[in-house]
PDB file of C-alpha atoms in Angstrom:
ATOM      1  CA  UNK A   1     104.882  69.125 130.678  1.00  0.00           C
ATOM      2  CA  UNK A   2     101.064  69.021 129.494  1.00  0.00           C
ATOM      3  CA  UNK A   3     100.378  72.483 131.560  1.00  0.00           C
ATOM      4  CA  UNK A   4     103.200  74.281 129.865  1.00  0.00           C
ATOM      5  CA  UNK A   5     101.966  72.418 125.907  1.00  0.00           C
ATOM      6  CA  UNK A   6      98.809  73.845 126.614  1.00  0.00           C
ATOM      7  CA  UNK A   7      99.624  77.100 127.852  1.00  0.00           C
ATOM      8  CA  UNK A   8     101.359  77.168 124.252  1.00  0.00           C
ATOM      9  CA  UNK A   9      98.426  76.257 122.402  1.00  0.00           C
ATOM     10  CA  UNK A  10      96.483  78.903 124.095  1.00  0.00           C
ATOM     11  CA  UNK A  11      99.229  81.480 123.570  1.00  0.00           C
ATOM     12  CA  UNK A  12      99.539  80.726 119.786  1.00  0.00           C
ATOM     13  CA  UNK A  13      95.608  80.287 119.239  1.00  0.00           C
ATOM     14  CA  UNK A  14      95.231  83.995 120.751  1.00  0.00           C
ATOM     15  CA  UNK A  15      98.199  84.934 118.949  1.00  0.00           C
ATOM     16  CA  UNK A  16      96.527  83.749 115.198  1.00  0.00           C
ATOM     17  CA  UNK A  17      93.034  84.871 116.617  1.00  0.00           C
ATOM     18  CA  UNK A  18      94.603  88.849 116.952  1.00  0.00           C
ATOM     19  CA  UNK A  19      96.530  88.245 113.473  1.00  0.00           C
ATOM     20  CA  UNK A  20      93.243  87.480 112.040  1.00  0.00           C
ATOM     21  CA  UNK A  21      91.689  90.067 113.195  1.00  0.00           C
ATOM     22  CA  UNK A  22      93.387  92.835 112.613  1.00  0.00           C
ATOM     23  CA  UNK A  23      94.234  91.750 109.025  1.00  0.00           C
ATOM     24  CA  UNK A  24      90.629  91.738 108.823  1.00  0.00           C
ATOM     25  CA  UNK A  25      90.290  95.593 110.143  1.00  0.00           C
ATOM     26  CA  UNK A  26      93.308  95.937 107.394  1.00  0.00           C
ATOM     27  CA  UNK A  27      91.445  94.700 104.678  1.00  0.00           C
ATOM     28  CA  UNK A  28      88.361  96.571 105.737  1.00  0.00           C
ATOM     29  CA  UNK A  29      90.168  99.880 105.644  1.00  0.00           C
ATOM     30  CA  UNK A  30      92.054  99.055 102.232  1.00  0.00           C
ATOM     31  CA  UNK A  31      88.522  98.351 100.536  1.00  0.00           C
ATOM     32  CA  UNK A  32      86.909 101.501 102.329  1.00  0.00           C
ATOM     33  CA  UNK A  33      89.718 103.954 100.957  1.00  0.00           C
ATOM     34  CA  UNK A  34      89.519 102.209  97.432  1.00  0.00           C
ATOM     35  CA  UNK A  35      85.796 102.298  96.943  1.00  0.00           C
ATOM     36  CA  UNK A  36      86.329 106.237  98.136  1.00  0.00           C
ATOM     37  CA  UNK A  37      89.066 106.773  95.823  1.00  0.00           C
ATOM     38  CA  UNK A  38      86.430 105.287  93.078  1.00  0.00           C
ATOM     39  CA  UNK A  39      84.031 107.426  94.177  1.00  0.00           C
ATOM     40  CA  UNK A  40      85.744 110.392  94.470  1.00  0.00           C
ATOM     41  CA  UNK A  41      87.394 109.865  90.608  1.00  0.00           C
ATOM     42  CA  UNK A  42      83.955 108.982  88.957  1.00  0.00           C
ATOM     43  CA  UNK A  43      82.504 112.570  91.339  1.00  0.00           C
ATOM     44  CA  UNK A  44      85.544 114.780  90.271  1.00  0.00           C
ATOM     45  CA  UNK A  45      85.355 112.793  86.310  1.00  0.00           C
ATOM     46  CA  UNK A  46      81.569 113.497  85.865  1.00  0.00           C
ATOM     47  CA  UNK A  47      82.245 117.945  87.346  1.00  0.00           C
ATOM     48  CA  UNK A  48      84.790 117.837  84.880  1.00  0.00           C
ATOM     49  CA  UNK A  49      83.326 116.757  81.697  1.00  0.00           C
ATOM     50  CA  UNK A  50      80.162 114.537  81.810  1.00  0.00           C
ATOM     51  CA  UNK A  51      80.744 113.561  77.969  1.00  0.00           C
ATOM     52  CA  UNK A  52      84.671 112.666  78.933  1.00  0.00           C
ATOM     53  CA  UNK A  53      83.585 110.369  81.580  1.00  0.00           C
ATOM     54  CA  UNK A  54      80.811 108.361  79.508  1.00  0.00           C
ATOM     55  CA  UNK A  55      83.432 108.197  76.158  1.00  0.00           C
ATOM     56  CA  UNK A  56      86.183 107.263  78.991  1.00  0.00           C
ATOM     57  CA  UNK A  57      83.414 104.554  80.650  1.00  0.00           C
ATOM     58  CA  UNK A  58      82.477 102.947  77.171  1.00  0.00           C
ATOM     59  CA  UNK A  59      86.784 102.798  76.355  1.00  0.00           C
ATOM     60  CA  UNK A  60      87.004 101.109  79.295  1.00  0.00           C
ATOM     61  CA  UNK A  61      84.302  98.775  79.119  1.00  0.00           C
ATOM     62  CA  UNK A  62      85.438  97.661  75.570  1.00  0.00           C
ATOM     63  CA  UNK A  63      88.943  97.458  76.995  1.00  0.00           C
ATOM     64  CA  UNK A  64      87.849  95.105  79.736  1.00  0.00           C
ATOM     65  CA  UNK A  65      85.535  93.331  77.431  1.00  0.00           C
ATOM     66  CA  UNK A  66      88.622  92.422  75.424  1.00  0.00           C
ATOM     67  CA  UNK A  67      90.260  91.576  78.197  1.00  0.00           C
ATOM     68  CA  UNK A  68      87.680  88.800  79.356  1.00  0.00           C
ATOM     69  CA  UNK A  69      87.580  87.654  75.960  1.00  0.00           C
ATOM     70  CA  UNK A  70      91.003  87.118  76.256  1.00  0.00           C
ATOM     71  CA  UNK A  71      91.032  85.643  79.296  1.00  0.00           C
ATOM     72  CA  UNK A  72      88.632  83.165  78.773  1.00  0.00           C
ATOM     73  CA  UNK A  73      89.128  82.154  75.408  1.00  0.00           C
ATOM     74  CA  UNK A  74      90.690  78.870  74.403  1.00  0.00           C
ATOM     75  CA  UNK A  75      94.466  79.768  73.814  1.00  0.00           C
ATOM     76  CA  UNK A  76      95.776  79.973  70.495  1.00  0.00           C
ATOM     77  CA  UNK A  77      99.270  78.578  70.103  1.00  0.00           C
ATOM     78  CA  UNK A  78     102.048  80.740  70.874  1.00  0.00           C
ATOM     79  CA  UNK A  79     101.602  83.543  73.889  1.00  0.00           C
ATOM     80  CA  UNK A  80      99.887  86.534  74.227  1.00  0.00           C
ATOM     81  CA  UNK A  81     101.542  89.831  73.216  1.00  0.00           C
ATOM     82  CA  UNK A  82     100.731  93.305  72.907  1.00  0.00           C
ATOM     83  CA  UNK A  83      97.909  94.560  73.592  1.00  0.00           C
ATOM     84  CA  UNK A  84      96.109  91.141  74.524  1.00  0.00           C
ATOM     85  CA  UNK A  85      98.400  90.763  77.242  1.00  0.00           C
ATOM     86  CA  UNK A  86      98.101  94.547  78.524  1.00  0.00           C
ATOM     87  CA  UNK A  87      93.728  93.997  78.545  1.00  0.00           C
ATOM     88  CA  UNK A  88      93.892  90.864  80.217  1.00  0.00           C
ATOM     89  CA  UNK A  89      96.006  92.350  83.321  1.00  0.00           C
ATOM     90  CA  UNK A  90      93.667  95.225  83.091  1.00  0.00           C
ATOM     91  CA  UNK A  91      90.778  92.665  83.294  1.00  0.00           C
ATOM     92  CA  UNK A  92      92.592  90.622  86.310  1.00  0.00           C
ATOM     93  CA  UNK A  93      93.372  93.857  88.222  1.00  0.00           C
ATOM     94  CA  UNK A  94      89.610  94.996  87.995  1.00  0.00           C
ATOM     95  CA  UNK A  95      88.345  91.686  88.696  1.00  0.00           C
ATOM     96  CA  UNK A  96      90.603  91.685  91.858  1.00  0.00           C
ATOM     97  CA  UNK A  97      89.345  94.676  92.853  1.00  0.00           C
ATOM     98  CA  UNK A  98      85.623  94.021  92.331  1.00  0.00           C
ATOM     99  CA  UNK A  99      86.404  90.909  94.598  1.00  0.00           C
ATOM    100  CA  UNK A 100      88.092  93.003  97.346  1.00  0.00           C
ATOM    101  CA  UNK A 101      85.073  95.157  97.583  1.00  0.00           C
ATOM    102  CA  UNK A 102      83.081  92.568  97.604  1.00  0.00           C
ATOM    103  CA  UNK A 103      84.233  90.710 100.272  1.00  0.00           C
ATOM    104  CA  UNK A 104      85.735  93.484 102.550  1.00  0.00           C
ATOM    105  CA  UNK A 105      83.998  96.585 101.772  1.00  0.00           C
ATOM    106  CA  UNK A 106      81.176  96.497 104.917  1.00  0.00           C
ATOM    107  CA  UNK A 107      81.738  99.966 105.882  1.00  0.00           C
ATOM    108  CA  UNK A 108      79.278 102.669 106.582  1.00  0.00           C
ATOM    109  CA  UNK A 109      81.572 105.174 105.107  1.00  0.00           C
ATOM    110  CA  UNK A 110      79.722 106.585 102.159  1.00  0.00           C
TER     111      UNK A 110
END
């Protein structure tokens, strides 16, 4: 009975060990092909129209600048509509991704 309870806790520790790991490699990937996609839109952006892509940078900035402000403001009564709600998902997507590639993106890609 103890032989065959630890065979099973050996099976399932390799079994969450290989889970790990390959949602690691997962993770790693995602970030990789995000960062590129980044890259790739701020390189294609910039050969477009250099003075598109720093009016486009600064809109965005201000957008996610309102968002924060939003976001970490002390609530006013009622809920957030319009276009606070719309910059503080913008704000918690971005910040989500900026914390993706920080944690994950360890790749030797670019």
């Amino acid at each position: 009975m103890g032989i065959r309870r630890a065979a099973k806790g050996v099976g399932d520790f390799l079994i969450e060990t290989l889970g790990e790991a390959v949602a690691e490699v997962v993770l790693s990937l995602l970030a990789c092909v995000v960062l590129g996609c980044l890259a790739l839109i701020a390189y294609l952006s910039w050969s477009f129209s250099p003075r598109l892509t720093i009016a486009g940078t600064g809109l965005l900035s201000l957008i996610l600048a309102h968002g924060a402000w939003q976001t970490f403001r002390t609530p006013a009564e009622g809920r957030r509509r319009g276009l606070a709600a719309v910059t503080t998902a913008g704000f918690t997507l971005t910040a989500l991704t900026a914390l993706l590639l920080l944690l994950y993106a360890r790749c030797d890609c670019l």
